[in-house]
CSV table of C-alpha atoms and ligand atoms in Angstrom, one decimal:
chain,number,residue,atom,x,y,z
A,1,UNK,CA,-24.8,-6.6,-9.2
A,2,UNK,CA,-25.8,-3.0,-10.0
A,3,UNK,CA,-29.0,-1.5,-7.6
A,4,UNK,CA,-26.9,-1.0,-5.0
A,5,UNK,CA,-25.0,2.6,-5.2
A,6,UNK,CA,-21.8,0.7,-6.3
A,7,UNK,CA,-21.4,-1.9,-8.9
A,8,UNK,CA,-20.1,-5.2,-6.3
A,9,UNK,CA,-19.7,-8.9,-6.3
A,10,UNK,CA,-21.2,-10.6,-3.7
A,11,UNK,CA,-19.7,-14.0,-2.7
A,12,UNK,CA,-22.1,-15.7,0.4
A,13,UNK,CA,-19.8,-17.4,2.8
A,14,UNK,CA,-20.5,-21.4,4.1
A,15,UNK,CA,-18.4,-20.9,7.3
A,16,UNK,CA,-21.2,-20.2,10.1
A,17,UNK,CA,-20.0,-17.5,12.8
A,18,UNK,CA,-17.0,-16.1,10.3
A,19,UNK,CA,-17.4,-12.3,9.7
A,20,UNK,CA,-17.8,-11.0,6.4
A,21,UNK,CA,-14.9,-9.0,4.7
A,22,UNK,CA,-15.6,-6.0,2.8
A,23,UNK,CA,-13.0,-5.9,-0.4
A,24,UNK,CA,-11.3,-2.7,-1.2
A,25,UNK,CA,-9.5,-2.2,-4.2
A,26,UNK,CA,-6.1,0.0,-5.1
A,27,UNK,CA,-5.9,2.3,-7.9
A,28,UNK,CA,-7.0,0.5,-11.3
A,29,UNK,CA,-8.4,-2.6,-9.3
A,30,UNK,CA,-12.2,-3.7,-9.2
A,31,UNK,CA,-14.7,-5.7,-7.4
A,32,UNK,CA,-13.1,-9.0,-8.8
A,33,UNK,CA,-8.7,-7.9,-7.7
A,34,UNK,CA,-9.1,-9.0,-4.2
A,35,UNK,CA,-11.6,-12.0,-4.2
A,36,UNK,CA,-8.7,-14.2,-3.9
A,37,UNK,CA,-7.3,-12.6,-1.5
A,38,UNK,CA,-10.5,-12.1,0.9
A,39,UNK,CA,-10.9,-16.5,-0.3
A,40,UNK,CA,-7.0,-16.9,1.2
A,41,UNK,CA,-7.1,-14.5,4.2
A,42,UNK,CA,-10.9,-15.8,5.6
A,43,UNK,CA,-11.7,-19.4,3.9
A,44,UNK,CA,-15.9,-19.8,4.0
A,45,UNK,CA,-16.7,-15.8,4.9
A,46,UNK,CA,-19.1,-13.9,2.7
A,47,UNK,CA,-17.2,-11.3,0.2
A,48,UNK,CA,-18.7,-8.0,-0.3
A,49,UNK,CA,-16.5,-6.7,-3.0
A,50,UNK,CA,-18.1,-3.2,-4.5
A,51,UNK,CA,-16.0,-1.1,-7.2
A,52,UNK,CA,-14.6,2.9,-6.7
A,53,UNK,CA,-16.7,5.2,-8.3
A,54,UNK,CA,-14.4,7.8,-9.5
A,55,UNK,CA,-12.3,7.1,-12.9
A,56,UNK,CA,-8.6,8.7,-13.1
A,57,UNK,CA,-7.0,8.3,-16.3
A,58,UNK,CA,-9.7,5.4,-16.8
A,59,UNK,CA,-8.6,3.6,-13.3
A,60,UNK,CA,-11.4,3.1,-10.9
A,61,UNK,CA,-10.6,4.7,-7.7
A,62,UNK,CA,-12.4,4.9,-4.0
A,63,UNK,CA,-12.1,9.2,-4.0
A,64,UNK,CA,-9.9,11.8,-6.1
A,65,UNK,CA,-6.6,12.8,-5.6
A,66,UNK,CA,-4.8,16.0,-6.3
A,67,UNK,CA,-1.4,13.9,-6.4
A,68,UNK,CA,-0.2,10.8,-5.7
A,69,UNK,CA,-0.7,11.0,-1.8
A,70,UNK,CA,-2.2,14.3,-1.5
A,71,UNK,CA,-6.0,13.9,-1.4
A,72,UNK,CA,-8.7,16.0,-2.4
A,73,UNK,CA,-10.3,15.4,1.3
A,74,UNK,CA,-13.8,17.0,0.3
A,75,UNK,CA,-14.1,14.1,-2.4
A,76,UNK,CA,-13.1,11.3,0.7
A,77,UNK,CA,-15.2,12.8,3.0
A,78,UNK,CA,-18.4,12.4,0.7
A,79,UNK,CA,-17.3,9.2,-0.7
A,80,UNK,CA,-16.6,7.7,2.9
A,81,UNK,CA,-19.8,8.3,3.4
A,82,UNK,CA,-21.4,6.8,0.3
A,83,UNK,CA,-19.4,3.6,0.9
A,84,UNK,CA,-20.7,3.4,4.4
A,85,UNK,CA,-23.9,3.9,2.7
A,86,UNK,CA,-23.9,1.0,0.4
A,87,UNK,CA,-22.6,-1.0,3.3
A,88,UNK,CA,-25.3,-0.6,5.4
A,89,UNK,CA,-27.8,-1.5,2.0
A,90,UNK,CA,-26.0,-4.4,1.4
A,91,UNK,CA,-25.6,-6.0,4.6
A,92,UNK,CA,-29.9,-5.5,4.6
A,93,UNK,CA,-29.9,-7.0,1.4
A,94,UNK,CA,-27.3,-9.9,1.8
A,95,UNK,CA,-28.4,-10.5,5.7
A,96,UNK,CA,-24.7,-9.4,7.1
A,97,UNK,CA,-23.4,-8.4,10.4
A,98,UNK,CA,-21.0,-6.0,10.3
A,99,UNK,CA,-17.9,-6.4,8.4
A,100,UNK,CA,-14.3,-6.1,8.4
A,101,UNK,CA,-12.9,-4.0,5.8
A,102,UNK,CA,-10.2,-5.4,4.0
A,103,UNK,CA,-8.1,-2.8,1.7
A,104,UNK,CA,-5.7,-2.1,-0.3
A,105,UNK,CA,-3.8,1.1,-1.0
A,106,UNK,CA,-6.6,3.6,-1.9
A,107,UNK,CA,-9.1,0.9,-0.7
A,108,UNK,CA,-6.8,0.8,2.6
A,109,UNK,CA,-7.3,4.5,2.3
A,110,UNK,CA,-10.7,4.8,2.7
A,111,UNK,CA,-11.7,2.1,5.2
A,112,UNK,CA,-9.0,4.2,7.3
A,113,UNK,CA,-11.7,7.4,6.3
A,114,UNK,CA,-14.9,5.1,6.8
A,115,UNK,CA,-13.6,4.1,10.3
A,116,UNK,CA,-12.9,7.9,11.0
A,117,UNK,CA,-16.1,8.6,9.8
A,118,UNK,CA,-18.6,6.2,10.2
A,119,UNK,CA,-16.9,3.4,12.5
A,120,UNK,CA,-20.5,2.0,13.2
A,121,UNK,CA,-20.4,0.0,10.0
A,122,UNK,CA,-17.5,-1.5,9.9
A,123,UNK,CA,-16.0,-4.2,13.0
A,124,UNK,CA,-12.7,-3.8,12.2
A,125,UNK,CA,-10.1,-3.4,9.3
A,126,UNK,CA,-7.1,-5.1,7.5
A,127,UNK,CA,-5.0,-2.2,5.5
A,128,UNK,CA,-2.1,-3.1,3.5
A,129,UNK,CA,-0.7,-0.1,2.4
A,130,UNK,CA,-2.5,2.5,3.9
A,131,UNK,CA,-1.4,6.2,5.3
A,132,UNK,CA,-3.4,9.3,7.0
A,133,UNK,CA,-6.2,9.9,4.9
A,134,UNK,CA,-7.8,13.0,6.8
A,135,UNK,CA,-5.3,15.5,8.1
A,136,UNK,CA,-8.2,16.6,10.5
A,137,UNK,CA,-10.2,14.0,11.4
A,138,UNK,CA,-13.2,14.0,13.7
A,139,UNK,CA,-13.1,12.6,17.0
A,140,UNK,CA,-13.9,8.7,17.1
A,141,UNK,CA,-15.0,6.0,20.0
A,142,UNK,CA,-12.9,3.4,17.9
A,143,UNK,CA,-12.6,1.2,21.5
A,144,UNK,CA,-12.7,-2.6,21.2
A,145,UNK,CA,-12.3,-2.4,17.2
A,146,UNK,CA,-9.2,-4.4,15.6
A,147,UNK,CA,-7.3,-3.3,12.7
A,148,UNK,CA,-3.8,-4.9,11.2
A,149,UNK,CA,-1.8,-2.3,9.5
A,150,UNK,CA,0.6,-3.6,7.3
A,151,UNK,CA,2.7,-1.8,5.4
A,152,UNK,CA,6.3,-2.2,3.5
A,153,UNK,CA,9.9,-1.0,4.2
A,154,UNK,CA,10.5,-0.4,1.0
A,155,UNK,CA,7.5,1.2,-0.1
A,156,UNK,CA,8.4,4.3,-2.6
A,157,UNK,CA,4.9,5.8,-2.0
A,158,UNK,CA,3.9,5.4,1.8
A,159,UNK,CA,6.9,6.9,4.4
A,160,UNK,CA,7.0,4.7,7.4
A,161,UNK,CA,6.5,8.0,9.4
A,162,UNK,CA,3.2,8.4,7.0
A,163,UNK,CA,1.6,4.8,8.2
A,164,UNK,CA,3.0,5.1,11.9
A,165,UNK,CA,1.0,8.2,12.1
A,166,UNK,CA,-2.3,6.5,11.2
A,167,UNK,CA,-2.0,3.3,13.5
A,168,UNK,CA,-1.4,6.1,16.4
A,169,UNK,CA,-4.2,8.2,15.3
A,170,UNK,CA,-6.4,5.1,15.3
A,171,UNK,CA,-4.6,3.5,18.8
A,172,UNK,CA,-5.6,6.7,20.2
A,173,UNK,CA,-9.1,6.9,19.2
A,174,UNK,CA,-9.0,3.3,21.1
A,175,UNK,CA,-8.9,1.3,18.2
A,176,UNK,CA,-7.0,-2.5,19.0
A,177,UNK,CA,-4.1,-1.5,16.3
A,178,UNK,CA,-1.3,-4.1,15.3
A,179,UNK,CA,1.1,-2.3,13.0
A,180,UNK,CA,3.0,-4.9,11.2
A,181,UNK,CA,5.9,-3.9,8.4
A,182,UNK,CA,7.2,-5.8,6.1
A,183,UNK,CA,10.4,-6.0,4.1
A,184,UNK,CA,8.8,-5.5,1.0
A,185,UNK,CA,7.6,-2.7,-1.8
A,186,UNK,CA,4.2,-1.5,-2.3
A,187,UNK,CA,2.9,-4.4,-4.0
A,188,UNK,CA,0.8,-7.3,-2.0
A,189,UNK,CA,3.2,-10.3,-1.5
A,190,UNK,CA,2.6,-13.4,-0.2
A,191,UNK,CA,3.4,-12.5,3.4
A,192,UNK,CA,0.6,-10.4,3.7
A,193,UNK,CA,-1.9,-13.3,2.9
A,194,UNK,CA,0.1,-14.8,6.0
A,195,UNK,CA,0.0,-12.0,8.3
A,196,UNK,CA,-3.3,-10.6,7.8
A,197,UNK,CA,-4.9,-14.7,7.7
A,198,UNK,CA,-2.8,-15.2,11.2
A,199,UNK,CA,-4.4,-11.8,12.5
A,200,UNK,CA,-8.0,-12.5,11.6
A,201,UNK,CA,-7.8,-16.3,13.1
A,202,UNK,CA,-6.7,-14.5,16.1
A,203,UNK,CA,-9.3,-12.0,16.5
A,204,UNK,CA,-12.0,-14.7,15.7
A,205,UNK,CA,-10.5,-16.9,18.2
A,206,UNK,CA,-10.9,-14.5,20.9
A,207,UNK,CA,-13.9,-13.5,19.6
A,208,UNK,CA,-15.0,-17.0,20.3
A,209,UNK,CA,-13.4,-17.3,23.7
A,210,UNK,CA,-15.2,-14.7,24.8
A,211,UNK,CA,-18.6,-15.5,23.6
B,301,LIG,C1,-4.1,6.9,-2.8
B,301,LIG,O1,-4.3,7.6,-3.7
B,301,LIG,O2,-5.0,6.4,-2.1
B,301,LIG,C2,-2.7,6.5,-2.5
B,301,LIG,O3,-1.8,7.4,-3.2
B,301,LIG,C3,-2.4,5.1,-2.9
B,301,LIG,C4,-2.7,4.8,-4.3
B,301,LIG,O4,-3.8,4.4,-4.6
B,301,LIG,O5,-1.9,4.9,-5.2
């Protein structure tokens, strides 16, 4: 689909009550890398998958970097924006509550910017991979929100001390954080499926308890 600001898929979910996951790519990804994932981590919920607009060395990207892990923060802050912009169209045009952003990496990246930024749109956040995308960041009513961090030991781009940093950040804004690591590289494994599928039954279970 193309008339929304970002190129997307959009897969409609049969699983009345489960909230929708919006799909964020890593470097070189598009809207078709994580559908299997978002199919393996929430069976039945819609899939709101767009692609990053900016191109580096042909890879589709969610904002511009100066280096790998220094950001150009001027490009995130308008593109965090955008994103939350094109959520907010598509979840008129595709009848959605809320989603929960699930990213990757750069897409990790800036769902960590979007919730800094505009929380409003989003009900809470899966991010494999992620670290401190705004040095400064605004101050945030994040209370009641969920996000999983989960990140690898062995990861030769994200320091432990990096990702650590965000899930206090966000704990402190009042965000509900579990910070999970596991003993693994950058890439998604297997055990991420598992954690982050785990997590969300969790959250939709209390979710349910309390409704
Ligand atoms: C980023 O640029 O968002 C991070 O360096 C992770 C990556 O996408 O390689």
């Amino acid at each position: 689909m193309t008339d929304l600001s970002h190129i997307h898929r959009f897969v409609p979910g049969n699983r009345h009550g489960a909230t929708p996951l919006l799909l964020l790519h890593g470097t070189g990804g598009d809207e078709n890398d994580l559908l299997p994932l978002g199919q393996a981590v929430a069976p039945g919920a819609s899939l709101l998958s767009p692609r990053g607009q900016i191109l580096e060395n042909g890879m589709p990207r969610f904002f511009r970097r100066l280096a790998e892990g220094v950001f150009d923060e001027d490009d995130l802050r308008r593109r965090a924006h955008q994103l939350a912009d094109f959520v907010n169209d598509a979840r008129n045009r595709y009848d959605l509550p809320a989603p929960i952003a699930l990213g990757y990496s750069n897409g990790a990246n800036i769902a960590a910017a979007v919730l800094q930024l505009r929380p409003e749109v989003l009900s809470g956040a899966i991010l494999h991979r992620a670290m401190v995308p705004l040095r400064d960041p605004p101050a945030v009513d994040l209370a009641g929100k969920p996000v999983l961090i989960v990140s690898g030991q062995m990861d030769p781009i994200i320091p432990a001390s990096n990702a650590e940093r965000l899930a206090v950040a966000l704990a402190k804004s009042g965000a509900d954080v579990q910070h999970r690591t596991l003993p693994i590289g950058h890439q998604l494994s297997q055990a991420d499926v598992t954690v982050a599928q785990q997590w969300l039954r969790d959250i939709e279970f209390a979710k349910d308890a309390a409704a």
